[in-house]
PDB file of C-alpha atoms in Angstrom:
ATOM      1  CA  LEU A   1      60.876  77.590  79.257  1.00 75.00           C
ATOM      2  CA  TRP A   2      61.811  79.789  82.244  1.00 78.00           C
ATOM      3  CA  CYS A   3      64.263  81.756  80.078  1.00 80.00           C
ATOM      4  CA  LEU A   4      61.380  83.104  77.975  1.00 84.00           C
ATOM      5  CA  LYS A   5      59.531  84.591  80.919  1.00 84.00           C
ATOM      6  CA  THR A   6      61.587  87.785  80.864  1.00 83.00           C
ATOM      7  CA  PHE A   7      61.005  88.404  77.167  1.00 82.00           C
ATOM      8  CA  LEU A   8      57.341  87.525  76.679  1.00 86.00           C
ATOM      9  CA  ARG A   9      54.066  88.915  77.982  1.00 89.00           C
ATOM     10  CA  GLU A  10      52.655  86.866  80.828  1.00 90.00           C
ATOM     11  CA  ASP A  11      49.623  85.687  78.834  1.00 93.00           C
ATOM     12  CA  VAL A  12      51.838  84.563  75.944  1.00 89.00           C
ATOM     13  CA  TYR A  13      54.233  82.781  78.283  1.00 90.00           C
ATOM     14  CA  ASN A  14      51.386  80.955  80.040  1.00 91.00           C
ATOM     15  CA  LEU A  15      49.902  79.944  76.690  1.00 90.00           C
ATOM     16  CA  LEU A  16      53.233  78.420  75.625  1.00 87.00           C
ATOM     17  CA  LEU A  17      53.403  76.497  78.913  1.00 88.00           C
ATOM     18  CA  SER A  18      49.955  75.022  78.333  1.00 90.00           C
ATOM     19  CA  ARG A  19      50.577  73.774  74.789  1.00 90.00           C
ATOM     20  CA  LYS A  20      52.361  70.588  73.715  1.00 93.00           C
ATOM     21  CA  PRO A  21      53.044  71.116  70.000  1.00 95.00           C
ATOM     22  CA  ASP A  22      54.298  68.521  67.545  1.00 96.00           C
ATOM     23  CA  VAL A  23      55.574  71.216  65.161  1.00 96.00           C
ATOM     24  CA  VAL A  24      56.669  74.780  65.921  1.00 96.00           C
ATOM     25  CA  ILE A  25      56.661  77.296  63.055  1.00 95.00           C
ATOM     26  CA  SER A  26      58.064  80.810  63.357  1.00 95.00           C
ATOM     27  CA  CYS A  27      58.653  83.639  60.906  1.00 92.00           C
ATOM     28  CA  GLY A  28      61.485  86.147  61.101  1.00 86.00           C
ATOM     29  CA  SER A  29      64.786  86.253  62.958  1.00 88.00           C
ATOM     30  CA  SER A  30      63.444  87.688  66.230  1.00 88.00           C
ATOM     31  CA  LEU A  31      61.164  84.680  66.857  1.00 91.00           C
ATOM     32  CA  ALA A  32      63.723  82.014  65.976  1.00 93.00           C
ATOM     33  CA  PRO A  33      65.063  81.776  69.568  1.00 91.00           C
ATOM     34  CA  VAL A  34      61.509  81.262  70.885  1.00 91.00           C
ATOM     35  CA  ASN A  35      61.016  78.522  68.296  1.00 94.00           C
ATOM     36  CA  TYR A  36      64.281  76.884  69.356  1.00 94.00           C
ATOM     37  CA  VAL A  37      63.406  76.840  73.066  1.00 92.00           C
ATOM     38  CA  VAL A  38      59.765  75.756  72.639  1.00 93.00           C
ATOM     39  CA  SER A  39      60.525  73.020  70.105  1.00 95.00           C
ATOM     40  CA  ARG A  40      63.351  71.558  72.219  1.00 94.00           C
ATOM     41  CA  GLU A  41      61.224  71.664  75.369  1.00 92.00           C
ATOM     42  CA  ASN A  42      58.454  69.699  73.634  1.00 94.00           C
ATOM     43  CA  LEU A  43      60.649  67.453  71.447  1.00 95.00           C
ATOM     44  CA  ALA A  44      58.810  69.016  68.500  1.00 96.00           C
ATOM     45  CA  LYS A  45      59.885  69.569  64.917  1.00 97.00           C
ATOM     46  CA  SER A  46      60.982  73.125  64.190  1.00 97.00           C
ATOM     47  CA  ILE A  47      60.366  75.121  61.013  1.00 96.00           C
ATOM     48  CA  VAL A  48      61.710  78.651  60.538  1.00 95.00           C
ATOM     49  CA  ILE A  49      60.649  80.976  57.731  1.00 94.00           C
ATOM     50  CA  MET A  50      63.386  83.466  56.723  1.00 91.00           C
ATOM     51  CA  ARG A  51      66.894  83.702  58.173  1.00 89.00           C
ATOM     52  CA  PRO A  52      66.961  82.501  61.822  1.00 90.00           C
ATOM     53  CA  SER A  53      69.218  85.218  63.240  1.00 79.00           C
ATOM     54  CA  LEU A  54      72.428  84.340  65.101  1.00 79.00           C
ATOM     55  CA  LEU A  55      71.276  80.825  65.945  1.00 84.00           C
ATOM     56  CA  GLY A  56      72.003  79.646  62.425  1.00 88.00           C
ATOM     57  CA  ALA A  57      70.124  77.173  60.249  1.00 92.00           C
ATOM     58  CA  ARG A  58      71.621  73.989  61.698  1.00 92.00           C
ATOM     59  CA  ARG A  59      69.615  74.176  64.942  1.00 94.00           C
ATOM     60  CA  PHE A  60      66.270  73.714  63.166  1.00 96.00           C
ATOM     61  CA  ASP A  61      64.675  70.822  61.300  1.00 96.00           C
ATOM     62  CA  SER A  62      63.754  73.001  58.339  1.00 96.00           C
ATOM     63  CA  VAL A  63      64.567  76.577  57.345  1.00 96.00           C
ATOM     64  CA  ILE A  64      62.652  78.173  54.472  1.00 95.00           C
ATOM     65  CA  MET A  65      64.477  81.141  52.970  1.00 93.00           C
ATOM     66  CA  PRO A  66      64.019  83.154  49.752  1.00 90.00           C
ATOM     67  CA  ARG A  67      66.952  83.152  47.364  1.00 89.00           C
ATOM     68  CA  HIS A  68      67.541  86.914  47.661  1.00 86.00           C
ATOM     69  CA  ASP A  69      68.513  86.437  51.338  1.00 86.00           C
ATOM     70  CA  ASN A  70      71.588  84.393  50.327  1.00 87.00           C
ATOM     71  CA  PRO A  71      70.604  81.189  52.165  1.00 90.00           C
ATOM     72  CA  PRO A  72      73.338  78.751  53.239  1.00 90.00           C
ATOM     73  CA  LYS A  73      73.654  75.449  51.374  1.00 90.00           C
ATOM     74  CA  ARG A  74      72.453  72.887  53.901  1.00 92.00           C
ATOM     75  CA  LYS A  75      70.205  69.831  53.632  1.00 92.00           C
ATOM     76  CA  ASN A  76      67.620  71.353  55.962  1.00 94.00           C
ATOM     77  CA  VAL A  77      67.423  74.672  54.067  1.00 95.00           C
ATOM     78  CA  VAL A  78      64.661  75.075  51.481  1.00 94.00           C
ATOM     79  CA  ILE A  79      65.401  77.848  48.989  1.00 93.00           C
ATOM     80  CA  THR A  80      62.319  79.559  47.561  1.00 92.00           C
ATOM     81  CA  GLU A  81      62.261  81.910  44.604  1.00 90.00           C
ATOM     82  CA  VAL A  82      59.888  84.398  46.242  1.00 86.00           C
ATOM     83  CA  ALA A  83      58.793  85.526  49.669  1.00 84.00           C
ATOM     84  CA  LEU A  84      56.178  83.004  50.843  1.00 85.00           C
ATOM     85  CA  ASN A  85      52.613  84.114  50.230  1.00 89.00           C
ATOM     86  CA  LEU A  86      49.028  82.840  50.035  1.00 89.00           C
ATOM     87  CA  ILE A  87      48.663  83.118  46.273  1.00 92.00           C
ATOM     88  CA  ASP A  88      47.298  80.062  44.466  1.00 92.00           C
ATOM     89  CA  GLU A  89      44.413  79.433  42.073  1.00 93.00           C
ATOM     90  CA  GLU A  90      41.831  78.838  44.807  1.00 96.00           C
ATOM     91  CA  TYR A  91      42.876  81.931  46.764  1.00 96.00           C
ATOM     92  CA  LEU A  92      42.679  84.131  43.654  1.00 97.00           C
ATOM     93  CA  LYS A  93      39.190  82.874  42.810  1.00 97.00           C
ATOM     94  CA  GLU A  94      37.966  83.561  46.347  1.00 97.00           C
ATOM     95  CA  GLN A  95      39.526  87.038  46.521  1.00 97.00           C
ATOM     96  CA  SER A  96      38.229  87.951  43.055  1.00 97.00           C
ATOM     97  CA  LYS A  97      34.688  87.004  44.023  1.00 97.00           C
ATOM     98  CA  ARG A  98      34.877  89.008  47.252  1.00 97.00           C
ATOM     99  CA  LEU A  99      36.349  92.060  45.509  1.00 97.00           C
ATOM    100  CA  ILE A 100      33.531  92.085  42.951  1.00 97.00           C
ATOM    101  CA  GLN A 101      31.003  91.881  45.803  1.00 95.00           C
ATOM    102  CA  VAL A 102      32.497  94.639  47.989  1.00 94.00           C
ATOM    103  CA  SER A 103      33.331  97.030  45.135  1.00 94.00           C
ATOM    104  CA  GLY A 104      30.334  96.419  42.891  1.00 92.00           C
ATOM    105  CA  ILE A 105      32.418  96.447  39.703  1.00 92.00           C
ATOM    106  CA  ARG A 106      30.905  94.992  36.560  1.00 90.00           C
ATOM    107  CA  TYR A 107      33.464  92.446  35.485  1.00 93.00           C
ATOM    108  CA  GLN A 108      33.421  91.186  31.904  1.00 91.00           C
ATOM    109  CA  VAL A 109      34.950  87.726  31.655  1.00 90.00           C
ATOM    110  CA  SER A 110      35.871  88.233  27.999  1.00 91.00           C
ATOM    111  CA  GLY A 111      37.584  91.592  28.578  1.00 94.00           C
ATOM    112  CA  LEU A 112      41.280  92.393  29.019  1.00 97.00           C
ATOM    113  CA  TYR A 113      42.089  93.813  32.459  1.00 98.00           C
ATOM    114  CA  ILE A 114      45.353  95.485  33.430  1.00 98.00           C
ATOM    115  CA  GLY A 115      46.053  95.566  37.172  1.00 98.00           C
ATOM    116  CA  LEU A 116      48.192  98.401  38.556  1.00 98.00           C
ATOM    117  CA  LEU A 117      49.730  97.895  42.021  1.00 98.00           C
ATOM    118  CA  ILE A 118      51.313 101.070  43.393  1.00 97.00           C
ATOM    119  CA  GLY A 119      53.517 100.772  46.466  1.00 95.00           C
ATOM    120  CA  GLY A 120      55.359 103.598  48.164  1.00 93.00           C
ATOM    121  CA  ASP A 121      58.402 104.835  49.997  1.00 91.00           C
ATOM    122  CA  THR A 122      60.760 102.648  52.029  1.00 88.00           C
ATOM    123  CA  LYS A 123      63.894 103.420  54.057  1.00 84.00           C
ATOM    124  CA  SER A 124      66.057 103.498  50.939  1.00 83.00           C
ATOM    125  CA  PHE A 125      63.544 104.138  48.170  1.00 91.00           C
ATOM    126  CA  ARG A 126      61.272 106.986  47.174  1.00 92.00           C
ATOM    127  CA  LEU A 127      58.496 106.572  44.638  1.00 94.00           C
ATOM    128  CA  GLU A 128      58.603 109.772  42.607  1.00 94.00           C
ATOM    129  CA  LYS A 129      55.512 111.585  41.341  1.00 95.00           C
ATOM    130  CA  GLU A 130      57.057 112.033  37.887  1.00 96.00           C
ATOM    131  CA  ALA A 131      57.668 108.272  37.625  1.00 95.00           C
ATOM    132  CA  ILE A 132      54.043 107.409  38.445  1.00 97.00           C
ATOM    133  CA  SER A 133      52.819 110.095  36.070  1.00 98.00           C
ATOM    134  CA  GLU A 134      54.750 108.448  33.225  1.00 98.00           C
ATOM    135  CA  VAL A 135      53.505 104.985  34.243  1.00 98.00           C
ATOM    136  CA  ILE A 136      49.896 106.212  34.177  1.00 98.00           C
ATOM    137  CA  ARG A 137      50.341 107.731  30.698  1.00 98.00           C
ATOM    138  CA  GLN A 138      51.769 104.450  29.420  1.00 98.00           C
ATOM    139  CA  ILE A 139      49.003 102.324  30.938  1.00 98.00           C
ATOM    140  CA  LYS A 140      46.290 104.564  29.521  1.00 98.00           C
ATOM    141  CA  SER A 141      47.942 104.360  26.110  1.00 98.00           C
ATOM    142  CA  ALA A 142      48.031 100.550  26.237  1.00 98.00           C
ATOM    143  CA  ALA A 143      44.426 100.393  27.450  1.00 98.00           C
ATOM    144  CA  GLU A 144      43.221 102.572  24.566  1.00 98.00           C
ATOM    145  CA  LYS A 145      45.093 100.540  21.956  1.00 97.00           C
ATOM    146  CA  LEU A 146      44.041  97.144  23.336  1.00 98.00           C
ATOM    147  CA  ASN A 147      40.499  98.132  24.400  1.00 97.00           C
ATOM    148  CA  ALA A 148      41.420  97.113  27.957  1.00 98.00           C
ATOM    149  CA  TYR A 149      40.113  98.000  31.403  1.00 98.00           C
ATOM    150  CA  ILE A 150      42.228  99.074  34.372  1.00 98.00           C
ATOM    151  CA  LEU A 151      42.094  98.037  38.047  1.00 98.00           C
ATOM    152  CA  VAL A 152      44.175 100.173  40.431  1.00 98.00           C
ATOM    153  CA  THR A 153      45.189 100.018  44.071  1.00 98.00           C
ATOM    154  CA  THR A 154      47.669 102.000  46.111  1.00 97.00           C
ATOM    155  CA  SER A 155      49.180 100.792  49.398  1.00 96.00           C
ATOM    156  CA  ARG A 156      49.369 102.226  52.890  1.00 94.00           C
ATOM    157  CA  ARG A 157      52.946 103.299  52.077  1.00 94.00           C
ATOM    158  CA  THR A 158      51.856 105.442  49.135  1.00 96.00           C
ATOM    159  CA  ALA A 159      52.636 109.143  49.635  1.00 96.00           C
ATOM    160  CA  GLN A 160      49.768 111.652  49.635  1.00 96.00           C
ATOM    161  CA  GLU A 161      50.998 113.437  46.511  1.00 97.00           C
ATOM    162  CA  ILE A 162      51.005 110.109  44.642  1.00 97.00           C
ATOM    163  CA  GLU A 163      47.503 109.302  45.907  1.00 97.00           C
ATOM    164  CA  LYS A 164      46.275 112.697  44.727  1.00 97.00           C
ATOM    165  CA  LEU A 165      47.794 112.140  41.290  1.00 98.00           C
ATOM    166  CA  VAL A 166      46.292 108.661  40.987  1.00 98.00           C
ATOM    167  CA  LYS A 167      42.833 109.951  41.902  1.00 97.00           C
ATOM    168  CA  GLU A 168      43.056 112.839  39.437  1.00 97.00           C
ATOM    169  CA  GLU A 169      44.092 110.510  36.624  1.00 98.00           C
ATOM    170  CA  PHE A 170      41.776 107.555  37.243  1.00 98.00           C
ATOM    171  CA  GLN A 171      38.715 108.718  39.188  1.00 95.00           C
ATOM    172  CA  ASP A 172      36.746 109.801  36.115  1.00 95.00           C
ATOM    173  CA  TYR A 173      38.625 107.755  33.522  1.00 97.00           C
ATOM    174  CA  THR A 174      36.088 105.497  31.811  1.00 96.00           C
ATOM    175  CA  ARG A 175      38.471 102.564  31.362  1.00 97.00           C
ATOM    176  CA  CYS A 176      39.326 102.475  35.071  1.00 98.00           C
ATOM    177  CA  LYS A 177      36.795 100.066  36.578  1.00 97.00           C
ATOM    178  CA  LEU A 178      38.283  99.972  40.078  1.00 97.00           C
ATOM    179  CA  LEU A 179      40.247 102.548  42.070  1.00 97.00           C
ATOM    180  CA  ILE A 180      41.287 101.822  45.658  1.00 97.00           C
ATOM    181  CA  ILE A 181      43.191 104.338  47.776  1.00 97.00           C
ATOM    182  CA  ALA A 182      44.360 102.169  50.668  1.00 96.00           C
ATOM    183  CA  ASN A 183      44.856 105.030  53.142  1.00 95.00           C
ATOM    184  CA  GLU A 184      41.264 106.170  52.606  1.00 96.00           C
ATOM    185  CA  LYS A 185      39.566 102.786  52.487  1.00 92.00           C
ATOM    186  CA  ASN A 186      41.606  99.661  53.047  1.00 88.00           C
ATOM    187  CA  VAL A 187      40.094  96.754  51.119  1.00 95.00           C
ATOM    188  CA  PRO A 188      41.626  93.430  52.284  1.00 94.00           C
ATOM    189  CA  GLU A 189      40.723  91.754  48.980  1.00 96.00           C
ATOM    190  CA  ALA A 190      42.369  94.439  46.830  1.00 97.00           C
ATOM    191  CA  ILE A 191      45.662  92.748  45.925  1.00 97.00           C
ATOM    192  CA  GLY A 192      44.348  89.184  45.637  1.00 97.00           C
ATOM    193  CA  GLY A 193      41.250  90.322  43.763  1.00 98.00           C
ATOM    194  CA  ILE A 194      43.156  92.435  41.249  1.00 98.00           C
ATOM    195  CA  LEU A 195      45.656  89.612  40.684  1.00 98.00           C
ATOM    196  CA  GLY A 196      42.772  87.228  40.083  1.00 98.00           C
ATOM    197  CA  LEU A 197      40.772  89.491  37.770  1.00 98.00           C
ATOM    198  CA  SER A 198      43.646  90.835  35.653  1.00 98.00           C
ATOM    199  CA  GLN A 199      45.534  89.192  32.822  1.00 98.00           C
ATOM    200  CA  ILE A 200      48.429  91.663  32.993  1.00 98.00           C
ATOM    201  CA  ILE A 201      49.877  93.095  36.211  1.00 98.00           C
ATOM    202  CA  ILE A 202      52.031  96.231  36.441  1.00 98.00           C
ATOM    203  CA  THR A 203      53.739  96.898  39.758  1.00 98.00           C
ATOM    204  CA  SER A 204      56.169  99.351  41.290  1.00 97.00           C
ATOM    205  CA  PRO A 205      59.632  97.895  42.006  1.00 96.00           C
ATOM    206  CA  GLU A 206      60.224  98.446  45.727  1.00 95.00           C
ATOM    207  CA  SER A 207      58.230  95.664  47.418  1.00 93.00           C
ATOM    208  CA  ILE A 208      59.588  92.117  47.301  1.00 91.00           C
ATOM    209  CA  SER A 209      56.359  90.849  48.883  1.00 91.00           C
ATOM    210  CA  MET A 210      54.117  92.555  46.324  1.00 95.00           C
ATOM    211  CA  ILE A 211      56.218  91.352  43.384  1.00 95.00           C
ATOM    212  CA  SER A 212      56.344  87.841  44.888  1.00 93.00           C
ATOM    213  CA  GLU A 213      52.549  87.761  45.088  1.00 95.00           C
ATOM    214  CA  ALA A 214      52.204  89.017  41.523  1.00 96.00           C
ATOM    215  CA  ALA A 215      54.729  86.483  40.186  1.00 94.00           C
ATOM    216  CA  SER A 216      52.886  83.687  42.008  1.00 94.00           C
ATOM    217  CA  SER A 217      49.575  84.542  40.298  1.00 95.00           C
ATOM    218  CA  LYS A 218      50.534  82.968  36.927  1.00 95.00           C
ATOM    219  CA  LYS A 219      49.824  86.238  35.129  1.00 97.00           C
ATOM    220  CA  TYR A 220      52.024  88.460  32.980  1.00 98.00           C
ATOM    221  CA  VAL A 221      53.885  90.703  35.451  1.00 98.00           C
ATOM    222  CA  LEU A 222      55.654  93.908  34.436  1.00 98.00           C
ATOM    223  CA  VAL A 223      57.792  95.759  36.984  1.00 98.00           C
ATOM    224  CA  PHE A 224      58.740  99.289  35.992  1.00 97.00           C
ATOM    225  CA  LYS A 225      62.278 100.405  36.736  1.00 95.00           C
ATOM    226  CA  SER A 226      63.061 103.190  39.210  1.00 91.00           C
ATOM    227  CA  ALA A 227      66.312 104.360  40.756  1.00 87.00           C
ATOM    228  CA  GLY A 228      66.989 103.941  44.459  1.00 88.00           C
ATOM    229  CA  VAL A 229      66.378 100.249  45.126  1.00 88.00           C
ATOM    230  CA  SER A 230      69.076  98.496  47.183  1.00 86.00           C
ATOM    231  CA  LYS A 231      71.688  96.169  45.650  1.00 87.00           C
ATOM    232  CA  LYS A 232      69.986  93.173  47.264  1.00 85.00           C
ATOM    233  CA  HIS A 233      66.657  94.263  45.806  1.00 90.00           C
ATOM    234  CA  GLN A 234      68.213  94.838  42.394  1.00 91.00           C
ATOM    235  CA  ARG A 235      69.642  91.296  42.446  1.00 89.00           C
ATOM    236  CA  PHE A 236      66.158  90.001  43.227  1.00 91.00           C
ATOM    237  CA  LEU A 237      64.639  91.893  40.283  1.00 95.00           C
ATOM    238  CA  GLU A 238      67.368  90.859  37.852  1.00 94.00           C
ATOM    239  CA  TYR A 239      67.113  87.194  38.888  1.00 92.00           C
ATOM    240  CA  PHE A 240      63.350  87.238  38.347  1.00 94.00           C
ATOM    241  CA  PHE A 241      63.788  88.939  34.984  1.00 96.00           C
ATOM    242  CA  LYS A 242      66.504  86.484  33.907  1.00 95.00           C
ATOM    243  CA  ASN A 243      64.237  83.528  34.779  1.00 92.00           C
ATOM    244  CA  LYS A 244      61.249  85.151  33.037  1.00 95.00           C
ATOM    245  CA  TYR A 245      59.070  85.418  36.123  1.00 95.00           C
ATOM    246  CA  ILE A 246      58.685  89.162  35.448  1.00 97.00           C
ATOM    247  CA  TYR A 247      59.289  91.694  32.690  1.00 98.00           C
ATOM    248  CA  LEU A 248      61.597  94.424  34.017  1.00 97.00           C
ATOM    249  CA  THR A 249      60.658  97.425  31.914  1.00 97.00           C
ATOM    250  CA  GLU A 250      61.709 101.046  31.446  1.00 97.00           C
ATOM    251  CA  ARG A 251      58.778 103.368  32.136  1.00 97.00           C
ATOM    252  CA  PRO A 252      58.605 104.925  28.627  1.00 97.00           C
ATOM    253  CA  GLN A 253      58.429 101.390  27.155  1.00 97.00           C
ATOM    254  CA  LEU A 254      55.546 100.112  29.295  1.00 98.00           C
ATOM    255  CA  SER A 255      52.798 100.604  26.711  1.00 98.00           C
ATOM    256  CA  LYS A 256      54.757  98.840  23.988  1.00 98.00           C
ATOM    257  CA  ALA A 257      55.708  96.015  26.363  1.00 98.00           C
ATOM    258  CA  VAL A 258      52.069  95.453  27.329  1.00 98.00           C
ATOM    259  CA  GLU A 259      50.987  95.462  23.683  1.00 98.00           C
ATOM    260  CA  ASP A 260      53.723  93.015  22.646  1.00 98.00           C
ATOM    261  CA  ILE A 261      52.921  90.632  25.480  1.00 98.00           C
ATOM    262  CA  TRP A 262      49.188  90.593  24.803  1.00 97.00           C
ATOM    263  CA  LEU A 263      49.553  90.226  21.037  1.00 96.00           C
ATOM    264  CA  ASN A 264      52.200  87.473  21.224  1.00 97.00           C
ATOM    265  CA  ARG A 265      51.034  85.685  24.423  1.00 97.00           C
ATOM    266  CA  PRO A 266      54.423  84.210  25.440  1.00 97.00           C
ATOM    267  CA  PRO A 267      54.387  81.292  27.925  1.00 96.00           C
ATOM    268  CA  ILE A 268      54.134  82.207  31.605  1.00 96.00           C
ATOM    269  CA  HIS A 269      56.907  80.741  33.741  1.00 92.00           C
ATOM    270  CA  SER A 270      55.422  79.298  36.924  1.00 83.00           C
ATOM    271  CA  LEU A 271      57.078  79.133  40.330  1.00 85.00           C
ATOM    272  CA  ARG A 272      57.442  75.823  42.199  1.00 81.00           C
ATOM    273  CA  ASP A 273      57.779  77.181  45.741  1.00 86.00           C
ATOM    274  CA  ASN A 274      54.596  75.600  47.117  1.00 82.00           C
ATOM    275  CA  LEU A 275      55.745  72.163  45.971  1.00 82.00           C
ATOM    276  CA  LEU A 276      59.226  72.668  47.433  1.00 85.00           C
ATOM    277  CA  VAL A 277      57.813  73.695  50.819  1.00 88.00           C
ATOM    278  CA  SER A 278      55.331  70.797  50.861  1.00 89.00           C
ATOM    279  CA  GLU A 279      58.077  68.294  50.133  1.00 90.00           C
ATOM    280  CA  ALA A 280      60.295  69.771  52.865  1.00 87.00           C
ATOM    281  CA  ILE A 281      57.508  69.479  55.453  1.00 89.00           C
ATOM    282  CA  LYS A 282      56.799  65.877  54.442  1.00 91.00           C
ATOM    283  CA  ARG A 283      60.465  65.005  54.943  1.00 90.00           C
ATOM    284  CA  ILE A 284      60.587  66.178  58.540  1.00 90.00           C
ATOM    285  CA  LEU A 285      57.208  64.642  59.442  1.00 88.00           C
TER     286      LEU A 285
END
């Protein structure tokens, strides 16, 4: 382990020296070399989440990679449909309960709730004010027609002008039962709680993690289209749409899409990622 001493803080290095793990799990390319050294030193099994940098997949017992990262075809590579996340039925129930407690919303079990998850700008994408304005009009229209309630959260990446617009549109809107502006008050239960309490989820298109969480919730998920997403991201969206994990929708068609989904109740296509990962771990243990 001497080779890690230069790259790690002293307390972290000493902690690694003191542990004798049976399994080493790391996430992201930058930690893959640490996983490789520590697992070999301890004759431990190694599991890497996401692409393991220049070391390649063959050096590890199991590599878990989402399909949009173009994983290599190897026996030790587990290909998931989405970015790994915590979303399952138990997690959603717990987060929903906590969100009701911390926010004080009066949740009606028999009501229809539409969850709106608003992300923000990335290196290659800008969430435009005009786009969100159209999305809000469409959601309000659907809510009025279906007698639905709305639960809204922004993210820490949301621009100030978008936050201002969201507050103006939803703060005093009677059908909006929850409004969270993450940069003003970050509520850890916001995403999980809204996913758990809503029957229909509408999300912006730029975050693979946010869409992965929504698609894992076994709810109807609509992603509104916006220009500027990368080719890799576009492939991810189109693959999800093709396999019916999401509805990829033009902004002016959102209201109609929500109405059609709720009136027709098409089957929800579930992901199998948790099962795939469990089976992969059992194989190496």
